[in-house]
Coordinates of C-alpha atoms and ligand atoms in Angstrom, one line a residue:
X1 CA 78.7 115.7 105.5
X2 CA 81.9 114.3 105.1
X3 CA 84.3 115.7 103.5
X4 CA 86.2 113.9 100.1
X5 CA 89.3 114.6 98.6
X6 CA 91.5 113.2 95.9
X7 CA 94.4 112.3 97.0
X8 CA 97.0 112.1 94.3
X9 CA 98.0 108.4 94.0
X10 CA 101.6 107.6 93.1
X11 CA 100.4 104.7 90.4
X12 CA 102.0 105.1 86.9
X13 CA 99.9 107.1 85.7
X14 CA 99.0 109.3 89.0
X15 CA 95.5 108.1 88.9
X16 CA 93.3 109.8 91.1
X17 CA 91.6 107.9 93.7
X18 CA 89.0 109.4 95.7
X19 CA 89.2 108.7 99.3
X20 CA 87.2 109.1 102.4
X21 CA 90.2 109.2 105.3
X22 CA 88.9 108.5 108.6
X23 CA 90.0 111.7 110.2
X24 CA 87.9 113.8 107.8
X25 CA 85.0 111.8 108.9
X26 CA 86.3 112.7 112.5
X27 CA 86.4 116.0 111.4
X28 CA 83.3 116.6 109.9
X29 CA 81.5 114.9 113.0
X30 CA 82.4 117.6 115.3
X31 CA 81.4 120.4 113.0
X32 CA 79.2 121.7 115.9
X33 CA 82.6 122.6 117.7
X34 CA 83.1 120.1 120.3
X35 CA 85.8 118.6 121.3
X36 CA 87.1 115.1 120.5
X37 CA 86.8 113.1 123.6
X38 CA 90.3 111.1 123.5
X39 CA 90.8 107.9 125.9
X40 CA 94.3 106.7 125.7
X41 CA 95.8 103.2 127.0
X42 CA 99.7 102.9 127.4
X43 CA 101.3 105.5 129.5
X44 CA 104.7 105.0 128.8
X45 CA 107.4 107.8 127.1
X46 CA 105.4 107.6 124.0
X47 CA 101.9 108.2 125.4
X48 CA 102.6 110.9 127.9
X49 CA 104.8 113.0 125.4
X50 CA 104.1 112.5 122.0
X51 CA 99.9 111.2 122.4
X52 CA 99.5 112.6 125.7
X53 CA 101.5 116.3 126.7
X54 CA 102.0 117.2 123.2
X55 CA 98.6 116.7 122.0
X56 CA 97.3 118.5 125.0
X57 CA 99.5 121.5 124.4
X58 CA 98.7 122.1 120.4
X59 CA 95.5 120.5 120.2
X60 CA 93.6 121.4 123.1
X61 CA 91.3 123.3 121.2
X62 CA 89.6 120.3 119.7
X63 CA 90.2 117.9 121.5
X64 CA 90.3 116.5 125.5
X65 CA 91.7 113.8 127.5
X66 CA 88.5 112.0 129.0
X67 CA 90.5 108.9 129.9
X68 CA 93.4 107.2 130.7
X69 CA 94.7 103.7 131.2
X70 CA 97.6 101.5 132.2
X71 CA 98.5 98.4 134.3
X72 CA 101.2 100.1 136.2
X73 CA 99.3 102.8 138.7
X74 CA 102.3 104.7 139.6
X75 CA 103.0 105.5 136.1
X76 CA 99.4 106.0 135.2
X77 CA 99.5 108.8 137.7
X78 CA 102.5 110.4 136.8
X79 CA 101.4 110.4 133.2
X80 CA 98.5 112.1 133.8
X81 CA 100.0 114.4 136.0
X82 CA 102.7 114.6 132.9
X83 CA 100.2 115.1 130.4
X84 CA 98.4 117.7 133.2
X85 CA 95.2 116.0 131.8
X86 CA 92.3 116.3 134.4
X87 CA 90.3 112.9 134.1
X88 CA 90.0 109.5 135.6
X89 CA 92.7 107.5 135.5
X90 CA 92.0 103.5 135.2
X91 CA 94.2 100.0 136.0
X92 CA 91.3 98.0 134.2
X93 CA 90.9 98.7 130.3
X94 CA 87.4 97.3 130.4
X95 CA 86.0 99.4 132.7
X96 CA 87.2 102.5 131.4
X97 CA 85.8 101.9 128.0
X98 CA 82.6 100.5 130.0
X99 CA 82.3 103.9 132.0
X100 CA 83.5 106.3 129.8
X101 CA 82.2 107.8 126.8
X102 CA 85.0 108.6 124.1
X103 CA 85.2 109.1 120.4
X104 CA 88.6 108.7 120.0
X105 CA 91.2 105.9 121.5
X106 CA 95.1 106.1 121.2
X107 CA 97.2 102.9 121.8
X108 CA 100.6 103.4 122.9
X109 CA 100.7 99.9 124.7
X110 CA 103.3 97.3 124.8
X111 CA 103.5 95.9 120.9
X112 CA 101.7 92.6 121.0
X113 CA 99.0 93.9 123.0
X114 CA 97.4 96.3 120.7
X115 CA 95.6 94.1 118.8
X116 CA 93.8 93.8 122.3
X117 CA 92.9 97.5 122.5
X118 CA 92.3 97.7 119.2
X119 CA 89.7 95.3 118.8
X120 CA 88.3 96.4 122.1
X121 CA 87.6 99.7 120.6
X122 CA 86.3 98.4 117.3
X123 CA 83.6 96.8 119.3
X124 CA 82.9 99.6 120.7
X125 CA 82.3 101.9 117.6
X126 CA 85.5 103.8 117.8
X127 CA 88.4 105.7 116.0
X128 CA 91.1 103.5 117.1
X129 CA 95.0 105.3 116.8
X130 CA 97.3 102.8 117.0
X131 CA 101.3 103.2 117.4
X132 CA 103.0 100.9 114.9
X133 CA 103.2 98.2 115.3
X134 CA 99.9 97.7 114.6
X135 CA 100.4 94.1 115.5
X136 CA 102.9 91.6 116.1
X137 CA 101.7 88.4 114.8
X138 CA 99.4 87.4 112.3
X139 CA 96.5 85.5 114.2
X140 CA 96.5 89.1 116.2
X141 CA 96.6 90.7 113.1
X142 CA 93.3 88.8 111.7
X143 CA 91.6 89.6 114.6
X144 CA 91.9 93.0 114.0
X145 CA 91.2 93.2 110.2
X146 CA 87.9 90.8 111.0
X147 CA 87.1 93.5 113.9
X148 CA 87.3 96.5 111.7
X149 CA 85.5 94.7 109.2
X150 CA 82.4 94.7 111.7
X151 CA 82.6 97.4 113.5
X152 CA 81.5 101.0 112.4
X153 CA 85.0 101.9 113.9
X154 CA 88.2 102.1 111.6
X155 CA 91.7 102.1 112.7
X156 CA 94.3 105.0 111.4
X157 CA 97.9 103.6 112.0
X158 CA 100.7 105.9 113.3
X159 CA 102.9 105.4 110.3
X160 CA 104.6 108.3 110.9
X161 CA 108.0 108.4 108.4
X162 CA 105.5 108.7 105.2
X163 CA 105.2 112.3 106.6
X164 CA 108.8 113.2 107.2
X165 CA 110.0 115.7 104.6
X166 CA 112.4 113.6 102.6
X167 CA 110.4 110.5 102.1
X168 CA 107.3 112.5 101.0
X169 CA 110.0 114.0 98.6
X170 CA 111.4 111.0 97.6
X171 CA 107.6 109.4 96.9
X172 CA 106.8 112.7 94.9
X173 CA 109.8 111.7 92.7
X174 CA 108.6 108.4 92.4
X175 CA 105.2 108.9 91.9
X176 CA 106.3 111.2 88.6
X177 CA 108.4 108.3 87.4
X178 CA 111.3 110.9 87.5
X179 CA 113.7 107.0 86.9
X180 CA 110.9 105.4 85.1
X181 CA 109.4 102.8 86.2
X182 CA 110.7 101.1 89.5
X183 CA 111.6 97.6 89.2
X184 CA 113.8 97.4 92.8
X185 CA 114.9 99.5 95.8
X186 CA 117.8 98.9 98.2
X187 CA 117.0 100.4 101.6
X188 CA 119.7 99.8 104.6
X189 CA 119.1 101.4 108.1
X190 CA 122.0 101.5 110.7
X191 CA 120.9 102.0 114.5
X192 CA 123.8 103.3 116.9
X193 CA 125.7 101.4 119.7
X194 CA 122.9 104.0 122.0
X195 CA 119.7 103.9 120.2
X196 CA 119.9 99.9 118.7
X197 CA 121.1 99.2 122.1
X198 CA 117.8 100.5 123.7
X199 CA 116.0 98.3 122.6
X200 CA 118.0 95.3 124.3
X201 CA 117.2 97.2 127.6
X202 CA 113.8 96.8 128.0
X203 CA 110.3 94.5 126.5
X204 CA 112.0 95.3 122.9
X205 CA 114.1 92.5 123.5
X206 CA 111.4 89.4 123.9
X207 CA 109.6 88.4 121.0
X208 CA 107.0 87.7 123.0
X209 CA 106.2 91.4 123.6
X210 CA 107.7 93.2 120.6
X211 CA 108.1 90.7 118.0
X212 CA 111.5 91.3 117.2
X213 CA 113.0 94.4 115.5
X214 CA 111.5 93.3 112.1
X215 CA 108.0 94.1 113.6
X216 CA 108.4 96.7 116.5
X217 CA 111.6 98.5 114.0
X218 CA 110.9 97.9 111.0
X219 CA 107.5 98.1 110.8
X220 CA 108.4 101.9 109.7
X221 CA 110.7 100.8 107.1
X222 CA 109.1 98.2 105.2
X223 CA 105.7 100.7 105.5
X224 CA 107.9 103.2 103.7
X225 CA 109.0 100.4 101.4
X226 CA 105.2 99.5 100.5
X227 CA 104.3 103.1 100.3
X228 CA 106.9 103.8 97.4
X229 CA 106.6 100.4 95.7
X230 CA 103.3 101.5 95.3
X231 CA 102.2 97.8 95.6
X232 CA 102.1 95.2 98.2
X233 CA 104.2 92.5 99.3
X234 CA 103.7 89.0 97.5
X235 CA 106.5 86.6 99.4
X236 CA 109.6 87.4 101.9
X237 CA 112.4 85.1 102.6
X238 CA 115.1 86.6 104.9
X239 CA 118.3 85.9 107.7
X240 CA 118.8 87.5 111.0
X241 CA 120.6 86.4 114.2
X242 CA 121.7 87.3 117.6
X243 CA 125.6 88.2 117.6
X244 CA 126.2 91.0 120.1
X245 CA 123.7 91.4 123.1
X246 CA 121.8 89.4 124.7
X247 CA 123.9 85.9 126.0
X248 CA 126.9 87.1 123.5
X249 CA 127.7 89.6 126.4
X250 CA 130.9 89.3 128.4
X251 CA 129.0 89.9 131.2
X252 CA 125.5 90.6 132.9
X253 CA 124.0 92.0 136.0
X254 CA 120.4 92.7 137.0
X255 CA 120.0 96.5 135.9
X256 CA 122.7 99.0 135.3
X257 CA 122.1 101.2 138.7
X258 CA 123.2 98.1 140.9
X259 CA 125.4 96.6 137.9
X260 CA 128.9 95.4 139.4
X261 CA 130.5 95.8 135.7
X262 CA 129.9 99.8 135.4
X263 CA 133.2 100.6 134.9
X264 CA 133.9 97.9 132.2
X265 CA 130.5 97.7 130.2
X266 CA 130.7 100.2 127.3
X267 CA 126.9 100.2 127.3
X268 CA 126.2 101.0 131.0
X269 CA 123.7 103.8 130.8
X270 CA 122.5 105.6 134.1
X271 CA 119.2 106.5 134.1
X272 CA 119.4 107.9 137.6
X273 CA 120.3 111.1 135.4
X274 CA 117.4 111.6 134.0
X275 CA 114.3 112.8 136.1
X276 CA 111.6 112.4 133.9
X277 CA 112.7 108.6 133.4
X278 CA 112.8 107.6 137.0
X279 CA 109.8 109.0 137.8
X280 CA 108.8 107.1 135.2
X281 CA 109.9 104.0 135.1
X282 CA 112.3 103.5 138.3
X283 CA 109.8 105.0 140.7
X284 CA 106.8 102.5 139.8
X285 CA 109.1 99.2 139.0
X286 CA 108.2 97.5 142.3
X287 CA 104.7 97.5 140.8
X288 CA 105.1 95.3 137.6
X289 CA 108.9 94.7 137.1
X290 CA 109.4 96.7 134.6
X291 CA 113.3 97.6 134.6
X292 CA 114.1 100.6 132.2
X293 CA 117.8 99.8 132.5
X294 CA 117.8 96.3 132.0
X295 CA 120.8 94.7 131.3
X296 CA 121.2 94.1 127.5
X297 CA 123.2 91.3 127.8
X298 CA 120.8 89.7 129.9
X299 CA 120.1 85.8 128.6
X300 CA 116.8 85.7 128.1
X301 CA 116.6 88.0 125.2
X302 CA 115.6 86.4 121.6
X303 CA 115.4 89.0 119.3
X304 CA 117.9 89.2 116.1
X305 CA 120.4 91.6 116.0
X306 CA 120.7 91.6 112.4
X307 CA 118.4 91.0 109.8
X308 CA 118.6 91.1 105.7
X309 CA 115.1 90.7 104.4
X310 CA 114.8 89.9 100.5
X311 CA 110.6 91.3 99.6
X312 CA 109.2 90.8 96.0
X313 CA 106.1 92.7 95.7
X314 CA 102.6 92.1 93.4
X315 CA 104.4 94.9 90.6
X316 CA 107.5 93.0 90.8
X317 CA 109.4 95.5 92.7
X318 CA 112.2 93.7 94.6
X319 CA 113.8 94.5 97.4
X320 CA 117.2 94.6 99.4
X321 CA 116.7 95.6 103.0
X322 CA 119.0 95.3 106.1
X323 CA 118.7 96.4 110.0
X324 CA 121.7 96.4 112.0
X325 CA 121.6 97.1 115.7
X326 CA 124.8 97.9 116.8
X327 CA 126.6 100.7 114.1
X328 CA 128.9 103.0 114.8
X329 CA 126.4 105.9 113.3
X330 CA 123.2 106.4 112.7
X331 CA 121.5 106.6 109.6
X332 CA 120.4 104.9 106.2
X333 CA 120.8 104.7 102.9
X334 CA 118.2 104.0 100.6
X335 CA 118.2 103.7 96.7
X336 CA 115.6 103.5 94.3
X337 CA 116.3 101.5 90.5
X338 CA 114.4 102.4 87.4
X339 CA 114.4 101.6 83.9
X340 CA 115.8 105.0 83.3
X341 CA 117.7 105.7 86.5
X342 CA 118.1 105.6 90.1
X343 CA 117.6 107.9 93.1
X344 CA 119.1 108.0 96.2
X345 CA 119.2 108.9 99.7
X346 CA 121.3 108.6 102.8
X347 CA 121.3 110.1 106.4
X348 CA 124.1 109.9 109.1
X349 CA 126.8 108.4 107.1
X350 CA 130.0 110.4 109.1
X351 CA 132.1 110.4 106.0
X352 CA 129.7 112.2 103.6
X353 CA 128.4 114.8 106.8
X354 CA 131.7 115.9 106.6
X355 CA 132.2 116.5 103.1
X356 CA 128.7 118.2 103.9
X357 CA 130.3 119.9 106.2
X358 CA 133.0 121.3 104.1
X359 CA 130.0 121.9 101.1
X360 CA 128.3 124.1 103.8
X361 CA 131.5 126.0 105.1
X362 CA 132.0 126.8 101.5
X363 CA 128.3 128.1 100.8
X364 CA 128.7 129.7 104.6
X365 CA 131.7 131.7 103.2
X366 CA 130.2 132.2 99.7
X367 CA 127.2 134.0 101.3
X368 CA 128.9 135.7 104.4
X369 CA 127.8 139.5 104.4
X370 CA 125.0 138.3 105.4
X371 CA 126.1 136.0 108.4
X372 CA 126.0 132.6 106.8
X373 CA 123.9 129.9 106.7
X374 CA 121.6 128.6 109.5
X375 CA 121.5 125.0 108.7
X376 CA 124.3 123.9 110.7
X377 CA 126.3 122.7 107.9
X378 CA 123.4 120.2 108.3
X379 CA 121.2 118.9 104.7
X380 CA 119.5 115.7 102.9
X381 CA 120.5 115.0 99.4
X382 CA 118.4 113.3 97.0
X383 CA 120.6 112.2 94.1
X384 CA 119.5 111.7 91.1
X385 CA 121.4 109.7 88.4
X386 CA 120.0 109.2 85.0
X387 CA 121.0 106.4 82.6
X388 CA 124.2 108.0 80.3
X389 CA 124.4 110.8 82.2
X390 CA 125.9 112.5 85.0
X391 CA 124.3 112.4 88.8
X392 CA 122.4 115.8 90.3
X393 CA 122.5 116.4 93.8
X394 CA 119.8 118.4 95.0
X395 CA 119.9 119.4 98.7
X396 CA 117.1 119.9 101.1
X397 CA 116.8 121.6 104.7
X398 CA 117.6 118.9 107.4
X399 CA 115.0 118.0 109.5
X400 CA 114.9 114.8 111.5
X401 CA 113.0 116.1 114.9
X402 CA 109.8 114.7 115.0
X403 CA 111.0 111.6 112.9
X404 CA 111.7 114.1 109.7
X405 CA 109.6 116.8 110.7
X406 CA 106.3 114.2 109.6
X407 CA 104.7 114.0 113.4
X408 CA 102.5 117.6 113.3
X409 CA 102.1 117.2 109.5
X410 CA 100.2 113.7 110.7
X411 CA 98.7 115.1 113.8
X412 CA 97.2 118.5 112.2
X413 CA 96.0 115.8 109.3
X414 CA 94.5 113.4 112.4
X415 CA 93.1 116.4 114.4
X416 CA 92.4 119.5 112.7
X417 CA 91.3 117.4 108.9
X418 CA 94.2 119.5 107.3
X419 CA 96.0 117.5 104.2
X420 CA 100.1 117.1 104.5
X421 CA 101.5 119.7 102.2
X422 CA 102.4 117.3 100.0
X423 CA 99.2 114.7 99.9
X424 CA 99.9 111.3 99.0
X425 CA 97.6 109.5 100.8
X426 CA 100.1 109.3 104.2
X427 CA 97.0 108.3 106.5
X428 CA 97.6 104.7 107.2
X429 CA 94.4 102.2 107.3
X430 CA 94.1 98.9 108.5
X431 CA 94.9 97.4 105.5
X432 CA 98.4 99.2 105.2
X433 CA 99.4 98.4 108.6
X434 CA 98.7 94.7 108.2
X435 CA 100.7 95.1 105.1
X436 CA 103.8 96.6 107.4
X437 CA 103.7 94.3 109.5
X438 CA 103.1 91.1 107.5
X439 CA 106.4 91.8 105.9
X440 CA 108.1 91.7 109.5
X441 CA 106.1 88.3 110.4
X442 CA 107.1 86.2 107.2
X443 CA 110.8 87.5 107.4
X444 CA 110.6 86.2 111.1
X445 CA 108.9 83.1 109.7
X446 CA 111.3 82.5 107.2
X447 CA 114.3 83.0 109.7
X448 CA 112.6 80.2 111.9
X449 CA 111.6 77.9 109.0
X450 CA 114.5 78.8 107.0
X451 CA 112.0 79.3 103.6
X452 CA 110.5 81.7 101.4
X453 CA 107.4 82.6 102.6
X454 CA 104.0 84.2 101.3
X455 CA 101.9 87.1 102.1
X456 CA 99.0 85.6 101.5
X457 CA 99.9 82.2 103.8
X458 CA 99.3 84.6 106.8
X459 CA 96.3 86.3 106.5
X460 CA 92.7 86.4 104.4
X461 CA 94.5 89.6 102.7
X462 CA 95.4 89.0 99.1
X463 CA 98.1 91.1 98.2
X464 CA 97.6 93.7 95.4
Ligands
LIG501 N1 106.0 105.9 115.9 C1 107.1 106.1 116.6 O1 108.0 106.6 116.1 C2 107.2 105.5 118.0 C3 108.2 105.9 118.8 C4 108.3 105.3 120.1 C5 107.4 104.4 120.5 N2 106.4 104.0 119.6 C6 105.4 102.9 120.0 O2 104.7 103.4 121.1 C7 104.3 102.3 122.0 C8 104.8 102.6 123.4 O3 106.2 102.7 123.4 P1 107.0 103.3 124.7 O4 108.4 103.6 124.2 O5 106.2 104.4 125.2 O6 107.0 102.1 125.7 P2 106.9 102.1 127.3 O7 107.4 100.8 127.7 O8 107.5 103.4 127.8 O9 105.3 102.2 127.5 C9 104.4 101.1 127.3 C10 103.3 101.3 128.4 O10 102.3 100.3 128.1 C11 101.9 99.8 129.4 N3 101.3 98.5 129.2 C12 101.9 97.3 128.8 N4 101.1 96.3 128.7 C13 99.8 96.9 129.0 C14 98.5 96.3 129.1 N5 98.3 95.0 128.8 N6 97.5 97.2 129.4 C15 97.8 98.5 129.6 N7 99.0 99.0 129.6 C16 100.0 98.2 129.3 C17 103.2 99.7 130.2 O11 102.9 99.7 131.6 C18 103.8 101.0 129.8 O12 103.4 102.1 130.6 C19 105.0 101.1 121.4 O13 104.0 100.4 120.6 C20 106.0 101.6 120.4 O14 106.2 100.8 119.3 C21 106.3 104.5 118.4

């Protein structure tokens, strides 16, 4: 029997909805101890570690790798070897779903090529994992909300941030109307001169194949965003161009290993120093073209650098968000308004970790017979300023490895049917990743079209 569970909704009034999450049905299906039989297609960094090794390592008690798949057969036989997974390997998607019998299918694919697996799988009857994004455009994304809709498959989305530490405390806050009610939240993310430039290295950088950064980046945030508003997106209108990669580069060569402007290019990154990455990627490029260490400034890339995006959702929550690709730091800022008050959040602003710094020196010294603190000077704050009266800072433990500690707390929820600590309702369906990702395809509609533009013009979903 399956199991139910309330799952404490966030609404106003914390109404309790009972919910039937895919993974308990999963879970309860395999109450005669046998394992999950998992099929996975995309062996890139993401599906060999995090769905592939990982999973292997702490859930190889209920579950096993039956299958794997990719176009590129070099990789797909390092990743398996990788993963140390002992099962047929297969170039042709079809004929691995044809041949082998799974329960379970994990997409860590190329962005707009999900949809592809997805639907696939849905045909077929199964649990479908998909990375986020679950789609990149919304004829794709149709496809798979009319797939799910007739298959006895669902899809679970891997939304991961709702499980990191500080956004399930920040949605705890919310959900007990700690600033009364919400009415607009300004959330700003800052990707380094390293990590926003990655993405100009490789498939990130085409639309065609990622979608931009509003869909393959921020996907994550404006699922967050959805997730607190507790509502969903009505209309977008937003800005975004290409200022610094791409054709705005000084100069360009074909990959940075044979790049005649090493010496000059403040983004030259040599990936002959990590192993892992050319077995990888440089070892198996002859058979697709897949360069790992393409050149960012490289012409053909059409993707925005920066983008402000203004959502107004169905409760008439609005919001202020912003990526920006090439920062100094790392990090956000994110800041709830309510009738009452406001709360807010940053991470990686250099100027505030080192008054952390000094706050945590302090403590350090204040505590010191007994060695100090073990934190690394290192914490989240989650401030807290109520209308008339004077702001509370409350500190939490820093975590941010496994994107804010939230990738076990999903995976144990996924593969062993146990609830995040904090349970409110993190397991992404269909519906919410089409919601995530709707948001990223009207702001790149309304960049192109230069308009506001609805929810509901993209899909049959009616936002609610
Ligand atoms: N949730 C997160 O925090 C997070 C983090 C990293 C990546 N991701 C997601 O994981 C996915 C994979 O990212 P990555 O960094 O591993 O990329 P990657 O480029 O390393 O791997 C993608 C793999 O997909 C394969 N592929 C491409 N088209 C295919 C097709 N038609 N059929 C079969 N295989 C195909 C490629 O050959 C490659 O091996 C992406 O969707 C990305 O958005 C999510």
């Amino acid at each position: 029997m399956n199991r139910r569970r309330f799952i404490a909704s966030s609404s106003a009034a914390l109404a309790a909805s009972l919910v039937t999450l895919e993974s308990d049905k999963l879970f309860a299906q395999r109450a005669d101890g046998k394992k999950l039989r998992v099929g996975l297609v995309g062996t890139g960094v993401r599906g060999i570690s995090c769905w592939g090794k990982a999973l292997r390592d702490d859930y190889g008690d209920v579950l096993e790798f039956v299958a794997l798949s990719d176009i590129n057969p070099g990789r797909l036989r390092y990743g398996r070897e990788y993963i140390g997974a002992d099962c047929p390997v297969f170039t042709d998607f079809d004929e691995m779903l044809e041949t082998v019998p799974m329960d379970f299918l994990i997409v860590t694919t190329v962005d707009a090529t999900h949809h592809e697996f997805i639907v696939k799988g849905l045909k077929k009857g199964l649990t479908v994992f998909t990375e986020k994004p679950m789609t990149t455009d919304e004829f794709k994304c149709q496809e798979v909300l009319d797939a799910e809709r007739e298959s006895s498959g669902k899809v679970i989305v891997g939304l991961n941030y709702r499980y990191g530490h500080l956004f399930t405390e920040l949605k705890e806050l919310l959900a007990k109307e700690q600033i009364g009610k919400l009415t607009s939240i300004d959330f700003h993310w800052y990707l380094n001169t390293y990590h926003g430039a990655s993405y100009f290295r490789r498939w990130h950088g085409l639309r065609e194949k990622g979608g931009t950064l509003l869909l393959h980046k921020a996907a994550h945030h404006f699922d967050l965003l959805n997730w607190f508003a507790d509502s969903e997106p009505v209309e977008v209108s937003a800005f975004g161009s290409l200022e610094h990669y791409g054709k705005n580069g000084p100069f360009r060569g074909d990959n940075c290993r044979t790049c005649p402007h090493k010496s000059d290019c403040k983004f030259h990154w040599d990936i002959t120093k990590n192993e892992h990455y050319m077995k990888l990627y440089a070892a198996n490029e002859h058979h697709d073209g897949y360069i790992r260490d393409n050149c960012l400034f490289r012409e053909e890339i059409d993707i925005f650098d920066k983008m402000a995006v203004q959502i107004k959702y169905a409760n008439n929550v609005q919001v202020a968000y912003s990526l920006t690709t090439y920062s100094p730091f790392e990090g956000f800022r994110i800041a709830f308004n309510g009738m009452d008050g406001r709360l807010e959040s940053w991470e990686g602003l250099p100027w505030l970790e080192k008054q952390q710094e000094d706050q945590a020196a302090l403590h350090a010294k204040e505590m010191s017979q007994s060695g100090g603190g073990a934190d690394e000077g290192r914490y989240h704050e989650i401030i807290t300023s109520m209308n008339w009266q004077e702001s509370q800072v409350r500190k939490l433990p820093f975590v941010r490895g496994g994107h804010w500690g939230g990738d076990p707390i999903m995976k144990n929820q996924i593969f062993k049917g146990i609830a995040p600590p904090k349970d409110f309702g993190q397991q992404a369906d269909v519906r919410q990743g089409a919601m995530s990702v709707l948001i990223g395809i009207a702001a790149r509609r309304s960049i192109d079209e230069g308009r506001i533009v609805k929810i509901e013009e993209l899909t049959d979903l009616k936002p609610a």
